[in-house]
Amino acid sequence: MITLEKVCFAYEHEVALRYIDLHIEKGDSLVIQGPNGCGKSTLIKLLNGIIFPSEGYYFYKDHEITEKALKDRQFAKWFHQQMGYVFQNADTQMRLPEAEVRERTEDCLQLFGIEKLRERPPYHLSGGEKRKVSLACILSLNPEVLILDEPLAGLDEKTQDMLLTFLKDFHRAGKTLITITHNRQLAEELGT
């Protein structure tokens, strides 16, 4: 489903990814670990079509993902609905019918137990509440692939347990999960 072939990427003259080959099948759960500065976040940005290989190729479901391909609005909308990316910093919508947006929003608010946050402005939310809202927004799109950068950061223990259970269920439902984490327990729980 996701294939990288000899992918390279550099920020000006600093190489972040060098000849990366990667193949992820539908339904895989992949955990990416490594020290700060090793290219984890760069890889995730590339998988989400935020940046593009300077060399090599990136394919998603046999479609090459390039800057030119994502200039096609219909293709870009389809691709970004497929890839749900939850940033580590929750401060950082696809066009759907209003009724469907409302229904999906209600389902996700209930899933995360955050109905009470419905009317609160984002600047009045705690870090953990922002993380829950961010996850709910992404999940309302029902992505095929869920990409998380340090998903447990800033969450209390009860919410971490709830999120871990949810992620396992998401994966058991046949969805693809890609997680960046320094948390060994999370890596052991989600890695396959």
PDB file of N, CA and C in Angstrom, residues 10 12 19 25 42 51 72 90 104 109 123 131 134 150 167 179 182 188 191:
ATOM      1  N   ALA A  10      16.780  16.353   1.728  1.00  0.00           N
ATOM      2  CA  ALA A  10      17.723  17.191   2.464  1.00  0.00           C
ATOM      3  C   ALA A  10      17.102  18.556   2.703  1.00  0.00           C
ATOM      4  N   GLU A  12      18.181  22.107   2.725  1.00  0.00           N
ATOM      5  CA  GLU A  12      19.321  22.824   2.162  1.00  0.00           C
ATOM      6  C   GLU A  12      20.461  21.831   1.965  1.00  0.00           C
ATOM      7  N   TYR A  19      18.404   7.344   0.820  1.00  0.00           N
ATOM      8  CA  TYR A  19      18.115   6.077   0.143  1.00  0.00           C
ATOM      9  C   TYR A  19      17.272   5.134   1.004  1.00  0.00           C
ATOM     10  N   GLU A  25       2.278  -2.703   4.192  1.00  0.00           N
ATOM     11  CA  GLU A  25       1.052  -3.329   3.679  1.00  0.00           C
ATOM     12  C   GLU A  25      -0.170  -2.781   4.412  1.00  0.00           C
ATOM     13  N   THR A  42      10.823  13.922   9.452  1.00  0.00           N
ATOM     14  CA  THR A  42      10.942  14.156   8.011  1.00  0.00           C
ATOM     15  C   THR A  42      10.232  13.044   7.244  1.00  0.00           C
ATOM     16  N   ILE A  51       6.138  17.278   2.335  1.00  0.00           N
ATOM     17  CA  ILE A  51       7.372  17.455   1.589  1.00  0.00           C
ATOM     18  C   ILE A  51       7.482  16.292   0.611  1.00  0.00           C
ATOM     19  N   ASP A  72      -3.521  18.530  -8.102  1.00  0.00           N
ATOM     20  CA  ASP A  72      -4.856  18.137  -8.558  1.00  0.00           C
ATOM     21  C   ASP A  72      -5.741  18.070  -7.317  1.00  0.00           C
ATOM     22  N   ALA A  90      -0.447  19.741  19.109  1.00  0.00           N
ATOM     23  CA  ALA A  90      -1.840  19.809  18.654  1.00  0.00           C
ATOM     24  C   ALA A  90      -2.259  21.209  18.207  1.00  0.00           C
ATOM     25  N   ARG A 104     -20.226  12.940  12.142  1.00  0.00           N
ATOM     26  CA  ARG A 104     -18.890  12.437  12.461  1.00  0.00           C
ATOM     27  C   ARG A 104     -18.323  13.135  13.696  1.00  0.00           C
ATOM     28  N   LEU A 109     -16.644  13.095  19.315  1.00  0.00           N
ATOM     29  CA  LEU A 109     -16.720  13.722  20.642  1.00  0.00           C
ATOM     30  C   LEU A 109     -17.082  12.672  21.693  1.00  0.00           C
ATOM     31  N   TYR A 123      -7.930  28.011  22.682  1.00  0.00           N
ATOM     32  CA  TYR A 123      -6.948  28.596  23.601  1.00  0.00           C
ATOM     33  C   TYR A 123      -7.331  28.404  25.063  1.00  0.00           C
ATOM     34  N   ARG A 131      -4.957  17.505  22.438  1.00  0.00           N
ATOM     35  CA  ARG A 131      -4.574  16.244  21.799  1.00  0.00           C
ATOM     36  C   ARG A 131      -5.818  15.415  21.479  1.00  0.00           C
ATOM     37  N   SER A 134      -7.650  17.022  18.571  1.00  0.00           N
ATOM     38  CA  SER A 134      -6.891  16.779  17.348  1.00  0.00           C
ATOM     39  C   SER A 134      -7.144  15.365  16.819  1.00  0.00           C
ATOM     40  N   GLU A 150       4.353  10.794  18.702  1.00  0.00           N
ATOM     41  CA  GLU A 150       4.312  10.786  20.175  1.00  0.00           C
ATOM     42  C   GLU A 150       2.873  10.942  20.696  1.00  0.00           C
ATOM     43  N   LEU A 167      -6.303   2.611  19.706  1.00  0.00           N
ATOM     44  CA  LEU A 167      -5.348   2.347  18.625  1.00  0.00           C
ATOM     45  C   LEU A 167      -5.264   0.863  18.300  1.00  0.00           C
ATOM     46  N   THR A 179       3.423   4.882  13.966  1.00  0.00           N
ATOM     47  CA  THR A 179       3.610   5.629  15.204  1.00  0.00           C
ATOM     48  C   THR A 179       5.076   5.969  15.416  1.00  0.00           C
ATOM     49  N   HIS A 182       9.127   7.585  21.530  1.00  0.00           N
ATOM     50  CA  HIS A 182      10.271   7.221  22.356  1.00  0.00           C
ATOM     51  C   HIS A 182       9.808   6.315  23.501  1.00  0.00           C
ATOM     52  N   GLU A 188       6.164  -1.494  22.211  1.00  0.00           N
ATOM     53  CA  GLU A 188       5.927  -2.944  22.373  1.00  0.00           C
ATOM     54  C   GLU A 188       4.450  -3.278  22.154  1.00  0.00           C
ATOM     55  N   GLY A 191       3.757  -2.347  18.067  1.00  0.00           N
ATOM     56  CA  GLY A 191       4.604  -2.938  17.032  1.00  0.00           C
ATOM     57  C   GLY A 191       4.152  -4.349  16.696  1.00  0.00           C
TER      58      GLY A 191
END
